[in-house]
PDB file of N, CA and C in Angstrom:
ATOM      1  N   UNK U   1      -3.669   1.944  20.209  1.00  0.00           N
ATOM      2  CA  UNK U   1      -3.146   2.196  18.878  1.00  0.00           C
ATOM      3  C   UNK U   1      -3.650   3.573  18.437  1.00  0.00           C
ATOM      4  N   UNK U   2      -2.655   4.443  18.158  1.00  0.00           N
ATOM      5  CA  UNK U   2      -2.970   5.723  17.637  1.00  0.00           C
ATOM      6  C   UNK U   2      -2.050   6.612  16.642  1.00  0.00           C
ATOM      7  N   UNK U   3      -3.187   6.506  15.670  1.00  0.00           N
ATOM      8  CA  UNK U   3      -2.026   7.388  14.216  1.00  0.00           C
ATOM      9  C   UNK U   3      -1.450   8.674  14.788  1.00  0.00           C
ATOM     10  N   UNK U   4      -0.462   8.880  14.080  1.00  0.00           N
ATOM     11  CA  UNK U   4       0.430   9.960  14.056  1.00  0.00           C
ATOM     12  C   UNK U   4       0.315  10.614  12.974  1.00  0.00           C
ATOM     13  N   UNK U   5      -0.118  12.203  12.687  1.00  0.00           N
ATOM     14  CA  UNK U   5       0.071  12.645  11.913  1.00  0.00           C
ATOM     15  C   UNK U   5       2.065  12.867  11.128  1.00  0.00           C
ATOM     16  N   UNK U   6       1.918  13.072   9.858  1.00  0.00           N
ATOM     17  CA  UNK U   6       3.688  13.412   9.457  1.00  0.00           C
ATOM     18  C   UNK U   6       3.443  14.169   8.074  1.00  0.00           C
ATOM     19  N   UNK U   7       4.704  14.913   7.827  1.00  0.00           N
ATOM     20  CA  UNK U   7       4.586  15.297   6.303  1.00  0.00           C
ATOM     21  C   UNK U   7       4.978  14.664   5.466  1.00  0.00           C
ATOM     22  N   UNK U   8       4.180  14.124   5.032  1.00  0.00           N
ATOM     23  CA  UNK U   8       4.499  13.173   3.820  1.00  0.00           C
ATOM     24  C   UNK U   8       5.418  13.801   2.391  1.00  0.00           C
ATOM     25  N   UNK U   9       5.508  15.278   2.408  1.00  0.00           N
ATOM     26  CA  UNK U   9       6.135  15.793   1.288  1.00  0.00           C
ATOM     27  C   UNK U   9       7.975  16.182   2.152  1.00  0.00           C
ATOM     28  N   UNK U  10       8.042  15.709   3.022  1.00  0.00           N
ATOM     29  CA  UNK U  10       9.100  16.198   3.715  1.00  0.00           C
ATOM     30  C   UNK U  10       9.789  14.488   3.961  1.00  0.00           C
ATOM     31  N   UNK U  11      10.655  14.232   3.176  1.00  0.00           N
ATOM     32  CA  UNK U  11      11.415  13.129   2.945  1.00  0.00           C
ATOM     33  C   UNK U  11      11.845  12.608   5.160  1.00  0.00           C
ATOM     34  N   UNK U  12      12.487  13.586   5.702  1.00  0.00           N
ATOM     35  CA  UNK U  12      12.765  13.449   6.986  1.00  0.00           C
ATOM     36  C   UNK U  12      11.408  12.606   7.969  1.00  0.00           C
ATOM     37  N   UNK U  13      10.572  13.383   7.474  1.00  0.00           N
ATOM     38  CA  UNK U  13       9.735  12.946   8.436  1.00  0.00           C
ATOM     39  C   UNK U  13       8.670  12.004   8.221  1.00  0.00           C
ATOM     40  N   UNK U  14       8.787  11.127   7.494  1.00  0.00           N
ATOM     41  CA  UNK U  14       8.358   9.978   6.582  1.00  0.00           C
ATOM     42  C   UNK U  14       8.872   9.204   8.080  1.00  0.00           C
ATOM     43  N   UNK U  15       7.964   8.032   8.716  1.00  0.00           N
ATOM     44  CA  UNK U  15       8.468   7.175   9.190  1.00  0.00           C
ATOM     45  C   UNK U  15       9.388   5.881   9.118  1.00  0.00           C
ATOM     46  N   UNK U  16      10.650   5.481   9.641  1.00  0.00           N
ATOM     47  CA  UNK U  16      11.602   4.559   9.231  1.00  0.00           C
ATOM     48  C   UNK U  16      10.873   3.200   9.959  1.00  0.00           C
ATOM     49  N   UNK U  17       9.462   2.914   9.836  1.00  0.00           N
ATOM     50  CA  UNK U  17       9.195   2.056  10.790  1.00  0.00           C
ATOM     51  C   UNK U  17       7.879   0.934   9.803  1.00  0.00           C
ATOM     52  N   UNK U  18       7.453   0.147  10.486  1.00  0.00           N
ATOM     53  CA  UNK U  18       6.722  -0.613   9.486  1.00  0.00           C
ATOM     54  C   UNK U  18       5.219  -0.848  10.888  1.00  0.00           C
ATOM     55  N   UNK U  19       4.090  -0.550   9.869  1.00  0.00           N
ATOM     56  CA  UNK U  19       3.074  -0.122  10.039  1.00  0.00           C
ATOM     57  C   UNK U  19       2.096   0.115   9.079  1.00  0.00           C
ATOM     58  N   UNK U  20       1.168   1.062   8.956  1.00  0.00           N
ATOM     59  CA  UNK U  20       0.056   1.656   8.533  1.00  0.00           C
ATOM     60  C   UNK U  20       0.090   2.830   8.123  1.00  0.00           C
ATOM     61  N   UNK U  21      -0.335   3.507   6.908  1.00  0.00           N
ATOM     62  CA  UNK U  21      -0.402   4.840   6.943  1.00  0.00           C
ATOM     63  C   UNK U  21      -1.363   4.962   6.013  1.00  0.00           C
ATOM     64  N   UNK U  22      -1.810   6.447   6.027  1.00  0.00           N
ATOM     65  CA  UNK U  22      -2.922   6.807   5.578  1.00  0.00           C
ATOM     66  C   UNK U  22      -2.568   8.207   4.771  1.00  0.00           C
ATOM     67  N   UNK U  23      -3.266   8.516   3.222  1.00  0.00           N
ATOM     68  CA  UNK U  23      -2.882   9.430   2.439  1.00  0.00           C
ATOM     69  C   UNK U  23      -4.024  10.333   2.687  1.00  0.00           C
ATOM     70  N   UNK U  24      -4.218  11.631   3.018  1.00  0.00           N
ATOM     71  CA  UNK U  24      -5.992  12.809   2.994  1.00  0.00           C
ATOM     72  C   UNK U  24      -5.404  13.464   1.868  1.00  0.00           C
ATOM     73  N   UNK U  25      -6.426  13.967   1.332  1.00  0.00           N
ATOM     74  CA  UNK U  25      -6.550  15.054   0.261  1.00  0.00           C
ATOM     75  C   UNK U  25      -6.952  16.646   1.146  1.00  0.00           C
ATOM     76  N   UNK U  26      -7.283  17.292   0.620  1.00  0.00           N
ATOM     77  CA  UNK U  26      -7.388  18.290   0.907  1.00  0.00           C
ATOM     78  C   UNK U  26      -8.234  18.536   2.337  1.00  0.00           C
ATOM     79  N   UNK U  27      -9.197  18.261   2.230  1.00  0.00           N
ATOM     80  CA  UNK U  27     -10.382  17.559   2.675  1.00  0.00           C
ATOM     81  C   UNK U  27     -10.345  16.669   4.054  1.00  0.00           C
ATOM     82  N   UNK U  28      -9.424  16.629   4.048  1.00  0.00           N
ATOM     83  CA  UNK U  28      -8.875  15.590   5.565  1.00  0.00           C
ATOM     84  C   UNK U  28      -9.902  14.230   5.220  1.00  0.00           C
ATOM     85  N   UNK U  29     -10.207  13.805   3.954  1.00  0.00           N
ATOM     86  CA  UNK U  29     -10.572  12.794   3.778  1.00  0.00           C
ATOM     87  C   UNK U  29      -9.663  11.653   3.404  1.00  0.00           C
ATOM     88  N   UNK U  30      -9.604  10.538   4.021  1.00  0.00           N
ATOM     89  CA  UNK U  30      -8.344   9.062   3.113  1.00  0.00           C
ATOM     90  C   UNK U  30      -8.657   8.746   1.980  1.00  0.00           C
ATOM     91  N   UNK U  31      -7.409   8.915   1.432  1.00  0.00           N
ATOM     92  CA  UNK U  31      -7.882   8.754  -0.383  1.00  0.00           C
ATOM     93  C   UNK U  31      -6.792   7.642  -0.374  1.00  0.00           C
ATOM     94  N   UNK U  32      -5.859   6.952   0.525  1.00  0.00           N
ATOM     95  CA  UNK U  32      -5.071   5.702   0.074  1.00  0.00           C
ATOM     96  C   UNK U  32      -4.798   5.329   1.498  1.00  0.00           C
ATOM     97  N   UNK U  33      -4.656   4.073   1.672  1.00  0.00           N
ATOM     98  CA  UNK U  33      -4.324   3.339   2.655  1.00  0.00           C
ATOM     99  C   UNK U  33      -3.332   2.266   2.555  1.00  0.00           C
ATOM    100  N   UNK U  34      -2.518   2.110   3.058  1.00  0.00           N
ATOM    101  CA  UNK U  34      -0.833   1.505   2.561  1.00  0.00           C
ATOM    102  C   UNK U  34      -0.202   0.987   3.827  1.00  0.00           C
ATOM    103  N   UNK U  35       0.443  -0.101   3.489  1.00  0.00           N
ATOM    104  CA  UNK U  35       1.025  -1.021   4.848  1.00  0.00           C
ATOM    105  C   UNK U  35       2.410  -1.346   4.159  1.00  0.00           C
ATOM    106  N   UNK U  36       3.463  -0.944   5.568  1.00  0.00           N
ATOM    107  CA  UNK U  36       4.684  -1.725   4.530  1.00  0.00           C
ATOM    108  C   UNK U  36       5.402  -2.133   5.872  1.00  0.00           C
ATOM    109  N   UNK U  37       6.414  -2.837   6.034  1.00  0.00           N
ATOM    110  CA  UNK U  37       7.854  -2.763   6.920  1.00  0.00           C
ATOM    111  C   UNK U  37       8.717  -1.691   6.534  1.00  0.00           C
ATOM    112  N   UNK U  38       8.466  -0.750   6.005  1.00  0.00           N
ATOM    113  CA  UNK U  38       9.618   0.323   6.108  1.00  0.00           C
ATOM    114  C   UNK U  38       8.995   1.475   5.487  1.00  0.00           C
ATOM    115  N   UNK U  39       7.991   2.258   6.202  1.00  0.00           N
ATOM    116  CA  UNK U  39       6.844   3.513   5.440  1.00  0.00           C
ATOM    117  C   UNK U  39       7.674   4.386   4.858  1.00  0.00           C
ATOM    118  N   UNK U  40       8.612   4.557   5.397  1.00  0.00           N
ATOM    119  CA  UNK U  40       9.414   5.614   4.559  1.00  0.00           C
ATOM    120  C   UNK U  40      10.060   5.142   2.785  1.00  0.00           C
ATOM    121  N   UNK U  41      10.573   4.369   3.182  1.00  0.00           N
ATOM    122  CA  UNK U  41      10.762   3.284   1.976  1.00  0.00           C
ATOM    123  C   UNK U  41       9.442   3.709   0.880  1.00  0.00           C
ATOM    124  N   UNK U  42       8.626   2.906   1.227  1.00  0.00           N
ATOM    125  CA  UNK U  42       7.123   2.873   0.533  1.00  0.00           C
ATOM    126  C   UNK U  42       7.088   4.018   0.006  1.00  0.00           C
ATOM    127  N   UNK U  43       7.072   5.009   0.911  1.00  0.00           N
ATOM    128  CA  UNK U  43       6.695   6.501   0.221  1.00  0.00           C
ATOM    129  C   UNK U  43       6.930   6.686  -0.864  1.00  0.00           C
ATOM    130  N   UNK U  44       8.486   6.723  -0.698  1.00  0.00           N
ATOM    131  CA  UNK U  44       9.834   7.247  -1.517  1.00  0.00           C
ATOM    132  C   UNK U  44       9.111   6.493  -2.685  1.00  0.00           C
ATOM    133  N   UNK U  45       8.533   5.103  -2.975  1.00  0.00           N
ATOM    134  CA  UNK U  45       8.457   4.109  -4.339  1.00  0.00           C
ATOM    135  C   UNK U  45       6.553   4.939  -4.765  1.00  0.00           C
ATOM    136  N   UNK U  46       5.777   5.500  -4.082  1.00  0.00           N
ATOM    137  CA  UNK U  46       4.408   6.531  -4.236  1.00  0.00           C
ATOM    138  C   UNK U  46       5.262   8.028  -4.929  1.00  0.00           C
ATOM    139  N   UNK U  47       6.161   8.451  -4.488  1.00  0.00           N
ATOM    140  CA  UNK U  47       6.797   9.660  -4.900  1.00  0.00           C
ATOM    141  C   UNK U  47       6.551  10.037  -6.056  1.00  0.00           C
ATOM    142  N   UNK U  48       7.067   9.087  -7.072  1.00  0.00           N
ATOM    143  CA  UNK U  48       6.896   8.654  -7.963  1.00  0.00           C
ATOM    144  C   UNK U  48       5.736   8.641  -8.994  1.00  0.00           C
ATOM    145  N   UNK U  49       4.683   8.595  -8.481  1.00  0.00           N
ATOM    146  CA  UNK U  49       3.132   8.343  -8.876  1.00  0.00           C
ATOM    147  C   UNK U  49       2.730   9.974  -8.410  1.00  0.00           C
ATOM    148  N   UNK U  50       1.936  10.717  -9.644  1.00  0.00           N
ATOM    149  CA  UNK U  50       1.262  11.441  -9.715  1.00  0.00           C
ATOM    150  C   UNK U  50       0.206  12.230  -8.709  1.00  0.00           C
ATOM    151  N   UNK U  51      -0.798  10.981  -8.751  1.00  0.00           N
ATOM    152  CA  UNK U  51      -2.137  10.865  -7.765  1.00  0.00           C
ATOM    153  C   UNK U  51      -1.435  10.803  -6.093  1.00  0.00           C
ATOM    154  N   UNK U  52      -0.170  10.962  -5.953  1.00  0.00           N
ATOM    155  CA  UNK U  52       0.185  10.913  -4.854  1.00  0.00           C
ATOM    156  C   UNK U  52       0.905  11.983  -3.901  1.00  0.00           C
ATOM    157  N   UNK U  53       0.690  13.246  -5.258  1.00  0.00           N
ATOM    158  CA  UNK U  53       1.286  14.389  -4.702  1.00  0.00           C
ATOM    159  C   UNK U  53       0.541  15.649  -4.651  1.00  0.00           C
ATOM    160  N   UNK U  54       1.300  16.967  -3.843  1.00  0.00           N
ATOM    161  CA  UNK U  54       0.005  18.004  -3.766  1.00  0.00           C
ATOM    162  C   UNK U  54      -0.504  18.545  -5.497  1.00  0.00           C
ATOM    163  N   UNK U  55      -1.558  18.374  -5.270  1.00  0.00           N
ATOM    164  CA  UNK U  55      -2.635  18.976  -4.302  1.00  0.00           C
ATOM    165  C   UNK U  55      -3.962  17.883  -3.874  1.00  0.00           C
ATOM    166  N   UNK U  56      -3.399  17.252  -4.714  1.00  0.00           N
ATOM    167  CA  UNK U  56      -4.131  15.342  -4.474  1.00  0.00           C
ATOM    168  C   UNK U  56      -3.577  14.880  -3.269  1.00  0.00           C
ATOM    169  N   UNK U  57      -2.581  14.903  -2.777  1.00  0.00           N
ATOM    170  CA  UNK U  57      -2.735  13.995  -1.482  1.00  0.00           C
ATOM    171  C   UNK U  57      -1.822  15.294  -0.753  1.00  0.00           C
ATOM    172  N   UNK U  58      -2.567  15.750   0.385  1.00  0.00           N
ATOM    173  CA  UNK U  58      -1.559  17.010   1.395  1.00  0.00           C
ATOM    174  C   UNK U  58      -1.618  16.523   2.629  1.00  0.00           C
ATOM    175  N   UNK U  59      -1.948  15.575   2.957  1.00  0.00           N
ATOM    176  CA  UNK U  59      -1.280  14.998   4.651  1.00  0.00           C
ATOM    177  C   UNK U  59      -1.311  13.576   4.908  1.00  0.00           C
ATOM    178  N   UNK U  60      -0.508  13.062   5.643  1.00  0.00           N
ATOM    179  CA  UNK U  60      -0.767  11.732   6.136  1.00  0.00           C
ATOM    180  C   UNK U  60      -1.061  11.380   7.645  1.00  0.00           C
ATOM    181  N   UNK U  61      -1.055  10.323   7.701  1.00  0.00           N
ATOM    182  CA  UNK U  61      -0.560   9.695   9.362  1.00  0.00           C
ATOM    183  C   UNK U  61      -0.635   8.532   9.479  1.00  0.00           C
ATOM    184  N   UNK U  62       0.275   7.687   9.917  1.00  0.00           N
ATOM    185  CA  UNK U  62       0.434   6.175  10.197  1.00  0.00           C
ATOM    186  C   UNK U  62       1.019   5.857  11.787  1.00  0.00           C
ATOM    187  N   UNK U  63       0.494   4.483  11.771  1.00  0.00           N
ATOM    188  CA  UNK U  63       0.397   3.747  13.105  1.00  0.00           C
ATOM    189  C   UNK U  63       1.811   2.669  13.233  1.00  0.00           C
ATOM    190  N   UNK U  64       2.180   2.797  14.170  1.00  0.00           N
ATOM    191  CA  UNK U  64       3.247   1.218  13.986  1.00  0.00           C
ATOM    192  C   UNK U  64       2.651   0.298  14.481  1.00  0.00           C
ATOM    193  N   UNK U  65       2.906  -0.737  13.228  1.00  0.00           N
ATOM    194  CA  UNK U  65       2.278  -1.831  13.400  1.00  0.00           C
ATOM    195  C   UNK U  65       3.564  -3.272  13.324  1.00  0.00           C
ATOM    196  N   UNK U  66       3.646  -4.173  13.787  1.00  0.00           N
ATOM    197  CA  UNK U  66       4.870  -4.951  13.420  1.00  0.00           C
ATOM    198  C   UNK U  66       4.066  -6.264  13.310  1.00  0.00           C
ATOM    199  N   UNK U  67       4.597  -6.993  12.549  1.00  0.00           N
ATOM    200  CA  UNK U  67       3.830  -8.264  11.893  1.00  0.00           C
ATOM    201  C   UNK U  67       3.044  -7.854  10.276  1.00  0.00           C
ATOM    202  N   UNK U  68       3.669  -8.758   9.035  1.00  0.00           N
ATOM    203  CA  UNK U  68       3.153  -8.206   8.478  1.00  0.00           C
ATOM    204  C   UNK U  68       1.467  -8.786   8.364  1.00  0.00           C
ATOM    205  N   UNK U  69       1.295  -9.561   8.658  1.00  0.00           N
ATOM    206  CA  UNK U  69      -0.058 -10.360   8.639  1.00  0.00           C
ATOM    207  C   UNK U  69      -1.011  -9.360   9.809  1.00  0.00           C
ATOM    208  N   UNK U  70      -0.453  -8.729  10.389  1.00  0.00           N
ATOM    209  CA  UNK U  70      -1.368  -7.842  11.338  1.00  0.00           C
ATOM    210  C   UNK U  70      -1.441  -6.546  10.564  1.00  0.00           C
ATOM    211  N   UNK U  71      -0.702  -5.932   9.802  1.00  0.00           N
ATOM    212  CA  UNK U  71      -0.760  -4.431   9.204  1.00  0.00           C
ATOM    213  C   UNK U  71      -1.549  -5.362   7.927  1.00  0.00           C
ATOM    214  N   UNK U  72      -1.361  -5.984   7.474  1.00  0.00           N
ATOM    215  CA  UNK U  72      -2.495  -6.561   6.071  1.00  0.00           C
ATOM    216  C   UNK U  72      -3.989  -6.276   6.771  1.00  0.00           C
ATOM    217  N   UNK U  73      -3.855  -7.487   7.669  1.00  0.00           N
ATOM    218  CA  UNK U  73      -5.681  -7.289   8.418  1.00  0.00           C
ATOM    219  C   UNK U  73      -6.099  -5.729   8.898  1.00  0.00           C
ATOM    220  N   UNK U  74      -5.039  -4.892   9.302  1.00  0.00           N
ATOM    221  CA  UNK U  74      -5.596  -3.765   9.645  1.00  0.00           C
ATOM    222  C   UNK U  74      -6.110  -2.904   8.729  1.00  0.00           C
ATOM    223  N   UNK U  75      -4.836  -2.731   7.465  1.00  0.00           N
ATOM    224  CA  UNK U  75      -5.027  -2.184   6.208  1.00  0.00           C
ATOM    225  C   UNK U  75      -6.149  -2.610   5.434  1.00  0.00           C
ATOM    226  N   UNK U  76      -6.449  -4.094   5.600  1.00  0.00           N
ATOM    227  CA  UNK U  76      -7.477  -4.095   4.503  1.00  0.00           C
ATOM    228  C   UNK U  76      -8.744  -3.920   5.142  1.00  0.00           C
ATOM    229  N   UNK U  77      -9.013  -4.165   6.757  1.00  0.00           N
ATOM    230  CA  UNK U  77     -10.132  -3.210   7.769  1.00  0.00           C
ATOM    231  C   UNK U  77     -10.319  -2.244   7.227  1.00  0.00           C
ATOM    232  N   UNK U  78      -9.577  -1.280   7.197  1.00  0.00           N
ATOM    233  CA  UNK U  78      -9.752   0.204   6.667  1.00  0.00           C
ATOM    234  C   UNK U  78     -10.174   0.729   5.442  1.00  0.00           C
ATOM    235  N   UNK U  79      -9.951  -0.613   4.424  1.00  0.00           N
ATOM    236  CA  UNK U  79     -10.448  -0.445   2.986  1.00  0.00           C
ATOM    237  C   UNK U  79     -11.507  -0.685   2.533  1.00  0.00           C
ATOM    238  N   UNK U  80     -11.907  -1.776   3.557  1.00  0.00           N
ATOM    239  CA  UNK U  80     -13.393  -2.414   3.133  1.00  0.00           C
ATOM    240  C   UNK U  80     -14.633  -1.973   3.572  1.00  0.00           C
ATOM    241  N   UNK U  81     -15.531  -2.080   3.166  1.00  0.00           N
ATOM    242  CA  UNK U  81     -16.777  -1.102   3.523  1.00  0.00           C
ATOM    243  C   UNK U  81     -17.652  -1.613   4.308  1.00  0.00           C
TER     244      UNK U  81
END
């Protein structure tokens, strides 16, 4: 299993796939972690939200994951400390 970086400000290259993805700030640090069946979808409904655009969030990368009970357990792996 290995993330893919994408541009998250570039509507095209948003993945049409369901998985994992991950929001960095400047910093190449994860400032959001998000699971859906359709990442591109998802995005498009974050677009929307403030805290989710530059200069607060400038790169992503997500994993395909299929099952949603497996992208939950992964996603919330990644959240918890």
């Amino acid at each position: 299993m290995q993330f893919v970086d994408f541009d998250l400000h570039d509507d095209d290259e948003s993945p049409a796939e369901s998985g994992v993805y991950v929001f960095y700030d400047v910093s190449d640090r994860p400032v959001y972690v998000g699971e859906s069946g359709n990442i591109r979808r998802r995005i498009a409904d974050h677009d929307e939200t403030f805290c989710f655009r530059s200069p607060i969030v400038e790169t992503a990368s997500h994993v395909r994951v299929e099952g949603q009970k497996l992208r939950r357990q992964l996603g919330d792996t990644m959240t918890s400390s």
